[in-house]
Short mmCIF file of C-alpha atoms in Angstrom, two decimals:
data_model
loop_
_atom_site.label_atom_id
_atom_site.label_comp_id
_atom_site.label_asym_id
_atom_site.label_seq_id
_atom_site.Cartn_x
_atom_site.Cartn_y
_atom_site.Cartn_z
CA UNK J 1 0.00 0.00 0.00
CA UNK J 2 2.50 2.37 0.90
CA UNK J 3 4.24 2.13 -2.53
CA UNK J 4 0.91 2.49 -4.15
CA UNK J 5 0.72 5.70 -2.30
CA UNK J 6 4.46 7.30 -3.17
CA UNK J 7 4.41 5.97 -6.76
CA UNK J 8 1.16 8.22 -6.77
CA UNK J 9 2.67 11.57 -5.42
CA UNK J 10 5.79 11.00 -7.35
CA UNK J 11 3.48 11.02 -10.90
CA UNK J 12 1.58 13.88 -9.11
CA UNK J 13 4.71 15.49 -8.90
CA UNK J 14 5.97 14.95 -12.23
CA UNK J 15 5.17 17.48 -14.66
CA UNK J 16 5.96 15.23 -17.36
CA UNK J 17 2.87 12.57 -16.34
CA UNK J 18 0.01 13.64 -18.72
CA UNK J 19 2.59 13.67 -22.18
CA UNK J 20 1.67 11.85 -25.06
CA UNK J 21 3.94 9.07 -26.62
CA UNK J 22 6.20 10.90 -29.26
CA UNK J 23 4.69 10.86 -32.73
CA UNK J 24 6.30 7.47 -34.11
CA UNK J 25 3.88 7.81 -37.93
CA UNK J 26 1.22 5.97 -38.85
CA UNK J 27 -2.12 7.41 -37.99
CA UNK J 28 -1.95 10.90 -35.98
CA UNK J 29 -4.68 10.08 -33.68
CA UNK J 30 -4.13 6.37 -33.06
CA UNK J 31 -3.33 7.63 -29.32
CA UNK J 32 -5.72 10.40 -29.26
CA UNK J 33 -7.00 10.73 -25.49
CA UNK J 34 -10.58 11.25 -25.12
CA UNK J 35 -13.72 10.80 -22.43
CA UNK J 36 -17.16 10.29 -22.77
CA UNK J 37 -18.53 14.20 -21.83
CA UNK J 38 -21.44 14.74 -21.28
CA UNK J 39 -22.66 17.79 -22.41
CA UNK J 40 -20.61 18.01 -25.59
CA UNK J 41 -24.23 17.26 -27.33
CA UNK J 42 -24.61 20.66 -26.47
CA UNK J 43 -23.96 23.55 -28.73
CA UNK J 44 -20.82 24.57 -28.82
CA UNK J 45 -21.48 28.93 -27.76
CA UNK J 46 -17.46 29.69 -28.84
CA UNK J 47 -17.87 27.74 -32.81
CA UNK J 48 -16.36 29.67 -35.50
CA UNK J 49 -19.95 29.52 -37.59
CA UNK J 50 -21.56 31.34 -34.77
CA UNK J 51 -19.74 34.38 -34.74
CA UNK J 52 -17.17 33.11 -32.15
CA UNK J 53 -13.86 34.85 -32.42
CA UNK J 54 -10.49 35.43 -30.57
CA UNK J 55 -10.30 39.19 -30.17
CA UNK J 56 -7.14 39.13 -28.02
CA UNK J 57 -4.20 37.03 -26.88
CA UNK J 58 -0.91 38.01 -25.12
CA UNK J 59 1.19 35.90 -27.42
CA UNK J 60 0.19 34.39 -31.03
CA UNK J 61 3.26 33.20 -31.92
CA UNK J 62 4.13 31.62 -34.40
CA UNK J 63 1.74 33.51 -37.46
CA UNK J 64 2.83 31.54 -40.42
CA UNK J 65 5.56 29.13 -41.23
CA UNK J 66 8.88 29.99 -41.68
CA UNK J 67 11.65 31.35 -39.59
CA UNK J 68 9.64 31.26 -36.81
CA UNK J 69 9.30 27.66 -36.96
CA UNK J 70 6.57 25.71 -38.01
CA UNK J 71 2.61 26.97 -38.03
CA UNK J 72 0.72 24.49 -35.59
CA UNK J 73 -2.98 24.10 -36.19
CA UNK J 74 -3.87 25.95 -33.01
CA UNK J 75 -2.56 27.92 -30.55
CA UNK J 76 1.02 28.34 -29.42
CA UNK J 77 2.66 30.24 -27.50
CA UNK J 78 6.58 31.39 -26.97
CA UNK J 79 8.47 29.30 -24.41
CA UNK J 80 8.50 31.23 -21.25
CA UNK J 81 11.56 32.14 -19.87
CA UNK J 82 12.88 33.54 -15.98
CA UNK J 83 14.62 36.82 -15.60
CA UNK J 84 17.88 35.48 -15.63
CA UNK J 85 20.35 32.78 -15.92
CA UNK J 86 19.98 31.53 -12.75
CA UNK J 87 16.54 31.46 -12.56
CA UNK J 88 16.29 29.95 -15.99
CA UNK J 89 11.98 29.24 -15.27
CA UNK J 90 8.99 31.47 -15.58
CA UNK J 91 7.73 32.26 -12.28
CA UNK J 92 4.84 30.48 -10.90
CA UNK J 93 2.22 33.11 -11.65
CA UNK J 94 3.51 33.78 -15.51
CA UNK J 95 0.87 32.69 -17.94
CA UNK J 96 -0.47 33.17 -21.25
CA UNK J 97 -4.14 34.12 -22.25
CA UNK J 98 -6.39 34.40 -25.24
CA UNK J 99 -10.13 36.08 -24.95
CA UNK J 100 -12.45 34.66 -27.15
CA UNK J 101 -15.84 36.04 -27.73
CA UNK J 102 -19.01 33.44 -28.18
CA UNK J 103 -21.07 33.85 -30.82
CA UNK J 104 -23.72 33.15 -28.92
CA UNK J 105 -24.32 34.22 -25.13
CA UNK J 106 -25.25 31.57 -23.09
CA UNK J 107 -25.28 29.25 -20.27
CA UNK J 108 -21.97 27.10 -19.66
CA UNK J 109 -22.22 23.61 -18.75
CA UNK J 110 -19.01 22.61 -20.07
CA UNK J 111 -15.57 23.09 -21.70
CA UNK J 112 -13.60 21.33 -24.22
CA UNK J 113 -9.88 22.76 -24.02
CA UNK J 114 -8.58 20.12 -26.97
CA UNK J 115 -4.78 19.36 -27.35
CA UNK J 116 -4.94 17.28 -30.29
CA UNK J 117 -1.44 16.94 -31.37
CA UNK J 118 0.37 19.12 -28.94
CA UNK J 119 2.37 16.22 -27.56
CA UNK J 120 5.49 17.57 -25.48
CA UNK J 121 4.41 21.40 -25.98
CA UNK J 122 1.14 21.76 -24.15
CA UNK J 123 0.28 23.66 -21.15
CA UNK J 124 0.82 22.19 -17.55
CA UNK J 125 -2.33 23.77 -16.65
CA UNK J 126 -5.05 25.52 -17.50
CA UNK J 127 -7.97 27.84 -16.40
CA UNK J 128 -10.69 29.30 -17.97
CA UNK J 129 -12.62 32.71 -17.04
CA UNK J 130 -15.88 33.88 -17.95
CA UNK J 131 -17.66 37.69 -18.22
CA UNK J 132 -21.11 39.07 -19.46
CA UNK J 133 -20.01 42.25 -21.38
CA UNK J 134 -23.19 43.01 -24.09
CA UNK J 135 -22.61 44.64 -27.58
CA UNK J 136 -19.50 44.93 -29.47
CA UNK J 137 -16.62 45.74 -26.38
CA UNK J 138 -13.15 45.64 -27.91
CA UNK J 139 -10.01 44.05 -26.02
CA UNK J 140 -9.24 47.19 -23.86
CA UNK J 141 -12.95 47.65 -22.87
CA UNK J 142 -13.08 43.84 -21.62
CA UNK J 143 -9.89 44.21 -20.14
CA UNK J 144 -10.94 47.26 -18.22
CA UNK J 145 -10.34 47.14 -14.42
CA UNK J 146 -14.31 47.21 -13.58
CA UNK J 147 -14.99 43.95 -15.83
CA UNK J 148 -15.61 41.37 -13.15
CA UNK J 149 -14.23 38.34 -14.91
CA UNK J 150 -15.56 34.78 -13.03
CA UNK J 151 -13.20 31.70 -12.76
CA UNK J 152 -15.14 28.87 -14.13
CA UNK J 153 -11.94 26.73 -14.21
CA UNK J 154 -9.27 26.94 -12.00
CA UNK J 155 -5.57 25.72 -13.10
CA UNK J 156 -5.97 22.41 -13.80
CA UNK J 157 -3.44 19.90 -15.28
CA UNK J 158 -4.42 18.41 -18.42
CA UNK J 159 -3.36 15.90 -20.93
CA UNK J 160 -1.29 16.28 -23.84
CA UNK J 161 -3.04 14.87 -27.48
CA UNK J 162 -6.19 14.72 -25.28
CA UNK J 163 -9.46 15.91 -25.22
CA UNK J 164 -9.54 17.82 -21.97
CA UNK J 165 -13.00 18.37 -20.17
CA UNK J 166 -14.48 20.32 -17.29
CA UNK J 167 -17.81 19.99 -16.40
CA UNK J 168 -19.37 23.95 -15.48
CA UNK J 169 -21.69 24.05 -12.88
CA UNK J 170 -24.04 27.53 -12.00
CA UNK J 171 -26.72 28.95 -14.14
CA UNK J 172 -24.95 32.29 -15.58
CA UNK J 173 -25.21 33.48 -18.67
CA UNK J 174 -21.36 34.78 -20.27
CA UNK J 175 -20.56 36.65 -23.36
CA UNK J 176 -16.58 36.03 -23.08
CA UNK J 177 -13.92 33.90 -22.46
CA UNK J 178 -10.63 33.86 -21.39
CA UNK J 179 -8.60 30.92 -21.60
CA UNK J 180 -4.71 30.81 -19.53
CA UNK J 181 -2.28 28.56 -20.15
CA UNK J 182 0.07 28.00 -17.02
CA UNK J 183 2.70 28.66 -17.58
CA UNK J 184 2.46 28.54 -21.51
CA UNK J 185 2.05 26.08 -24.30
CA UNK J 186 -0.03 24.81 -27.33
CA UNK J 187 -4.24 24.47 -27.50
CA UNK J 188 -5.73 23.01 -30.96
CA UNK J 189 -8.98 23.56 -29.87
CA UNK J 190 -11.43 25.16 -27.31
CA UNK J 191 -15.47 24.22 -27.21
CA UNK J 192 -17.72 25.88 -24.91
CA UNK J 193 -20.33 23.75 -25.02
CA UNK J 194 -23.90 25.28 -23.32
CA UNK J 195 -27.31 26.64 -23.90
CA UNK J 196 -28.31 29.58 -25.89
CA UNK J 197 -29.90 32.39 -24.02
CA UNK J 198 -30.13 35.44 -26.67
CA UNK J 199 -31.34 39.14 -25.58
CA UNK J 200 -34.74 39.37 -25.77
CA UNK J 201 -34.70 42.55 -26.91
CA UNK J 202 -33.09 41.60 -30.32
CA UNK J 203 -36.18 39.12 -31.20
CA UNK J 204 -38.38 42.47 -30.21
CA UNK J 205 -36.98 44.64 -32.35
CA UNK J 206 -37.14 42.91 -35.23
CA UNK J 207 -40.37 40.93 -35.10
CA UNK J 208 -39.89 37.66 -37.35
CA UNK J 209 -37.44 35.65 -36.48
CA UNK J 210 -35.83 32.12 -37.20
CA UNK J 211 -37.84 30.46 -33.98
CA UNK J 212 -35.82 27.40 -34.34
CA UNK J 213 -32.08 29.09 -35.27
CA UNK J 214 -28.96 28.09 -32.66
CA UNK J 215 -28.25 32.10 -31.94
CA UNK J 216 -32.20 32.52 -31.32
CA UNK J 217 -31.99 29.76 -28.64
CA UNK J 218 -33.19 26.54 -30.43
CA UNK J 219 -32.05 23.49 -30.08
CA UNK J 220 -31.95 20.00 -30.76
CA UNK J 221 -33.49 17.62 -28.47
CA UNK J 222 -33.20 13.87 -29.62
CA UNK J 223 -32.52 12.40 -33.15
CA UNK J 224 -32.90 8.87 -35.07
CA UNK J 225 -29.24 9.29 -36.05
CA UNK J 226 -26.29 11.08 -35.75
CA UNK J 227 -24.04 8.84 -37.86
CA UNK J 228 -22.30 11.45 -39.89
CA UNK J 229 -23.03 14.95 -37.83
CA UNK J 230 -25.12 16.39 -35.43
CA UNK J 231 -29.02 17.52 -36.06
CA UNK J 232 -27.92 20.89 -34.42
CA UNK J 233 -26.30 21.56 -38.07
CA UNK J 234 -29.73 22.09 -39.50
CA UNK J 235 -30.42 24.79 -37.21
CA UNK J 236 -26.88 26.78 -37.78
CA UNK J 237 -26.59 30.31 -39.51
CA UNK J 238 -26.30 30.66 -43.46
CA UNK J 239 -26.22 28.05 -45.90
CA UNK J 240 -24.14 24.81 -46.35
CA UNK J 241 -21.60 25.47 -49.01
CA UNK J 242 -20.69 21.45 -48.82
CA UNK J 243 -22.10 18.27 -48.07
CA UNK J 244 -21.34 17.61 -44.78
CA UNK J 245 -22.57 21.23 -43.32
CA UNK J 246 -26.12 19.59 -42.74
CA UNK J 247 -27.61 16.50 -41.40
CA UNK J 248 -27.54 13.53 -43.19
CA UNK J 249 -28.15 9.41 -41.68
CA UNK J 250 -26.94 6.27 -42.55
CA UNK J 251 -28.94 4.64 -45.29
CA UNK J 252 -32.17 2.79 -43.60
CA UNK J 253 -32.43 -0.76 -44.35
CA UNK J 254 -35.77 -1.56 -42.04
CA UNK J 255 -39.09 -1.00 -43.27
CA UNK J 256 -41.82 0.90 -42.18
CA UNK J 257 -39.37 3.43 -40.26
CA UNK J 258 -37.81 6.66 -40.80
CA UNK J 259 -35.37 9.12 -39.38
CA UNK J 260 -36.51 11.94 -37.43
CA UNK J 261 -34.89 14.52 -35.14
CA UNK J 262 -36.69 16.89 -32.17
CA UNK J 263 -36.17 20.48 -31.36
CA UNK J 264 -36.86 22.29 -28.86
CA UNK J 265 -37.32 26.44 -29.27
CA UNK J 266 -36.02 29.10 -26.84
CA UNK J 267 -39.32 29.93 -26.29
CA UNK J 268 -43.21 29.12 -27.75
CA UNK J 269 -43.35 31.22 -30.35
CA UNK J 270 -46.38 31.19 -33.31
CA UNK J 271 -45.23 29.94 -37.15
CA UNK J 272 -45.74 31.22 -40.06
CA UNK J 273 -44.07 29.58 -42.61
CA UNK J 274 -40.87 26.73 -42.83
CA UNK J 275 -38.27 26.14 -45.24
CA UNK J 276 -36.23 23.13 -45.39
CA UNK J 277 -33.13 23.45 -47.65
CA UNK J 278 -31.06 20.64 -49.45
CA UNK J 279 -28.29 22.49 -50.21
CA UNK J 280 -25.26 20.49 -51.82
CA UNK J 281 -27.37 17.18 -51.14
CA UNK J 282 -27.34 15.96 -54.78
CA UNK J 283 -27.60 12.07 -54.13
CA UNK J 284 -28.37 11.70 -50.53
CA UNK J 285 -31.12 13.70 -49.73
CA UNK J 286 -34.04 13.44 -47.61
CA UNK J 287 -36.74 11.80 -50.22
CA UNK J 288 -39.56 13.01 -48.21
CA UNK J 289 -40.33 15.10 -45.48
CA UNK J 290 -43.31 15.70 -42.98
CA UNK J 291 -43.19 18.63 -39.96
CA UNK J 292 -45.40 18.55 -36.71
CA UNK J 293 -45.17 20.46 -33.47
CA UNK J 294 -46.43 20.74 -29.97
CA UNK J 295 -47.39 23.06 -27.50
CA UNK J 296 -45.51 22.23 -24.30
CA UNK J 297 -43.83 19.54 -23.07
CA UNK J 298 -46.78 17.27 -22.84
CA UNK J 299 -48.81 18.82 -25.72
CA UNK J 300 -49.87 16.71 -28.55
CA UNK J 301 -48.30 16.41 -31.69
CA UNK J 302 -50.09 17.90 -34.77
CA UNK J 303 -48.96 18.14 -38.38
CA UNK J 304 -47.45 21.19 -39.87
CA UNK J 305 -46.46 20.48 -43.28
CA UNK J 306 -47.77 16.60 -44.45
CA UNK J 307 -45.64 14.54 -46.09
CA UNK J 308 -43.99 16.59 -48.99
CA UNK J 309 -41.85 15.17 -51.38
CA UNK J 310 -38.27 17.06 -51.57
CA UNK J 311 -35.56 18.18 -54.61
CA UNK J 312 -32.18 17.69 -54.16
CA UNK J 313 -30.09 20.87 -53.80
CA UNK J 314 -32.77 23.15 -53.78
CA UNK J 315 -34.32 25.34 -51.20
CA UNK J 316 -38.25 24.04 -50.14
CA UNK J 317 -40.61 27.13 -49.02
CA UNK J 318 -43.72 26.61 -47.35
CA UNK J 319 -46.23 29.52 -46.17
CA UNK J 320 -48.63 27.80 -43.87
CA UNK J 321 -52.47 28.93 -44.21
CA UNK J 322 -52.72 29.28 -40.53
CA UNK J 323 -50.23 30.05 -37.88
CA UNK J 324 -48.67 26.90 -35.42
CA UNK J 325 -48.34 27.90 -31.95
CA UNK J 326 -45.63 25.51 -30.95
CA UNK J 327 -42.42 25.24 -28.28
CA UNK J 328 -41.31 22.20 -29.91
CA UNK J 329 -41.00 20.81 -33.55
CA UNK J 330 -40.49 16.95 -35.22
CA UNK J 331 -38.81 16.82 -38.70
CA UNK J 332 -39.07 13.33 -40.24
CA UNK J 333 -37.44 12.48 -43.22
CA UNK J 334 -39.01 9.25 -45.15
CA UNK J 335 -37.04 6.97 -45.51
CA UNK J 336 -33.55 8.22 -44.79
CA UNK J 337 -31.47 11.31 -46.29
CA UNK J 338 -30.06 14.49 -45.36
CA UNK J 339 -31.62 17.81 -44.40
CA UNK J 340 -28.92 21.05 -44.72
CA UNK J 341 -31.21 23.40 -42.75
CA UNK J 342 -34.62 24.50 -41.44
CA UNK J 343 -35.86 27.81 -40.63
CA UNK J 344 -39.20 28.49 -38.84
CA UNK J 345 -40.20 32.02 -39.47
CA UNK J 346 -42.42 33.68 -37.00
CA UNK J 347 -42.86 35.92 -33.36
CA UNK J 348 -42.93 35.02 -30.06
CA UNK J 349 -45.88 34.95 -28.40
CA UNK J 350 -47.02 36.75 -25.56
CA UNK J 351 -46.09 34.05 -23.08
CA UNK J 352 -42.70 33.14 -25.30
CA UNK J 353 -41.78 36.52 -24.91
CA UNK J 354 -42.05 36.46 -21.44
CA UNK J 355 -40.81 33.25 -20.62
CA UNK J 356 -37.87 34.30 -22.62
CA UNK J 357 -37.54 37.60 -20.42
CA UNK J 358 -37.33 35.53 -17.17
CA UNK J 359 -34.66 33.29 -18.22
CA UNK J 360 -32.60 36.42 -19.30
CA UNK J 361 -33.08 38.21 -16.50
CA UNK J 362 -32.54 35.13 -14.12
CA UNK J 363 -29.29 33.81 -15.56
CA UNK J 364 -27.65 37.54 -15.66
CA UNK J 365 -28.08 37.69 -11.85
#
């Protein structure tokens, strides 16, 4: 037992413990590290196609490749250095940052900081801060002295060539990022993965709105199939430019079913009309679709649009002849195919408004 106990402190103690075998060829990610997370079903607030963006960093080095050294997919920093020759190491409170701004405010429930590759050359530890600044701050207005900036992480060792996660507890809702690297190092990727919770005044001001789009709150519930991608790609901004931008299942081979995915929208809100886009599906599309919703969470389902018949590539419009008051919607595709997106275009009701209202005003406490 008792060398149980001192071969444990002496790996706590080595700073070396969480590298990754040296690259030896073959396939990059044979030894990739990863963990069953939870909440990475969530969407991911701090993705590129959201609006997400690094506005600031202390050290971006290296830019491109060349005498510099080598470009890494990611984010690396200089190697820290002490003050002088005798005290050849950074001192123990030296560390590099980056702020990153989500593209969509929201609730945290859990971070991804992703060292995929970064084998000998990522950081000991990390931590990860959070703020609520609204509109467009730059990097000296969030780095102002009243921002009040909320550790959601504290330094933690992680893993190199690992997926590292950290579960977020608390019910705030952020608007930035900051993520350290103790005392320095390399970061391929960071996910902040947590619930949408948009102003409400935005949807007020302009009246219609995408009831169903990621930076208006919806979200995906449940799903048939998420072979190739998640459902939550159907309800991202813009237009897929490629195939595998959307939804699309693995071919059905059983009879009499179909694939199908739920969401769920920030709020009950009354539609008006639906499109349902194919875009760059040429071969694999969704043959048919059909659309209900319901009214609550224990509301019966009702149809929206029946079973319609769908083009490849091409963008489907449907006015509906009377509005659907609905907080939750059912796409099934017959048998199998892909979907790029959906929009539901409509207004928040009365009660979706002020639902909506409370949750914003509760999670910015």
């Amino acid at each position: 037992m008792t060398s149980d106990v001192n071969a444990n402190t002496a790996k706590d103690n080595d700073p070396h413990a969480n590298d990754a075998a040296p690259y030896g060829g073959g396939d990059p990610y044979a030894d990739y590290r990863a963990d069953d997370l939870p909440f990475t079903g969530l969407v991911d607030l701090a993705d590129r196609r959201l609006g997400a963006g690094v506005v600031a960093a202390n050290d971006d080095f290296p830019e491109r490749f060349g005498h510099k050294g080598k470009i890494m997919d990611g984010w690396e920093t200089r190697r820290r250095r002490g003050t002088d020759a005798a005290h050849p190491f950074p001192a123990s409170e030296d560390h590099d940052w980056a702020l990153v701004r989500l593209g969509a405010p929201g609730i945290i429930r859990g971070i991804v900081v992703d060292t995929a590759h970064f084998r000998g050359n990522y950081p000991q530890r990390v931590s990860v801060q959070a703020t609520s600044v609204d509109g467009s701050p730059s990097p000296s207005d969030l780095l102002a002295d009243d921002v009040k900036w909320e550790e959601i992480v504290p330094p933690t060792p992680v893993r190199g060539h690992a997926a590292n996660g950290f579960g977020i507890t608390g019910g705030r809702r952020y608007t930035h990022v900051r993520l350290c690297q103790h005392p320095d190092g390399g970061v391929a990727r960071l996910r902040v993965h947590g619930e949408v919770v948009p102003d409400p005044a935005w949807p007020a001001a302009l009246g219609t709105i995408d009831l169903i789009a990621v930076l208006n709150g919806g979200t995906y519930e449940d799903a048939s199939d998420r072979f190739y991608s998640s459902p939550t790609q159907i309800i991202l901004p813009g237009t897929s430019r490629k195939m595998d931008e959307g939804w699309e299942n693995r071919r059905r081979r059983v009879r009499d079913t179909n694939d199908w995915v739920r969401f769920r929208m920030v709020a009950q809100g009354a539609v008006r009309a639906v499109e349902i886009d194919t875009a760059c599906l040429k071969g694999n599309a969704a043959g048919w679709i059909a659309l209900q919703g319901r009214n609550g969470e224990t509301g019966e389902w009702f149809e929206i649009i029946p079973r319609t018949k769908l083009q490849p590539d091409t963008l489907h419009r449907f006015p509906l002849h009377a509005q659907a008051v609905v907080t939750h919607v059912r796409l099934d595709a017959f048998p199998d195919g892909g979907v790029a997106r959906m929009r539901l275009h409509g207004t928040l009701t009365d009660r979706g408004t002020a639902e909506l209202a409370a949750r914003y005003e509760e999670s910015s406490v």
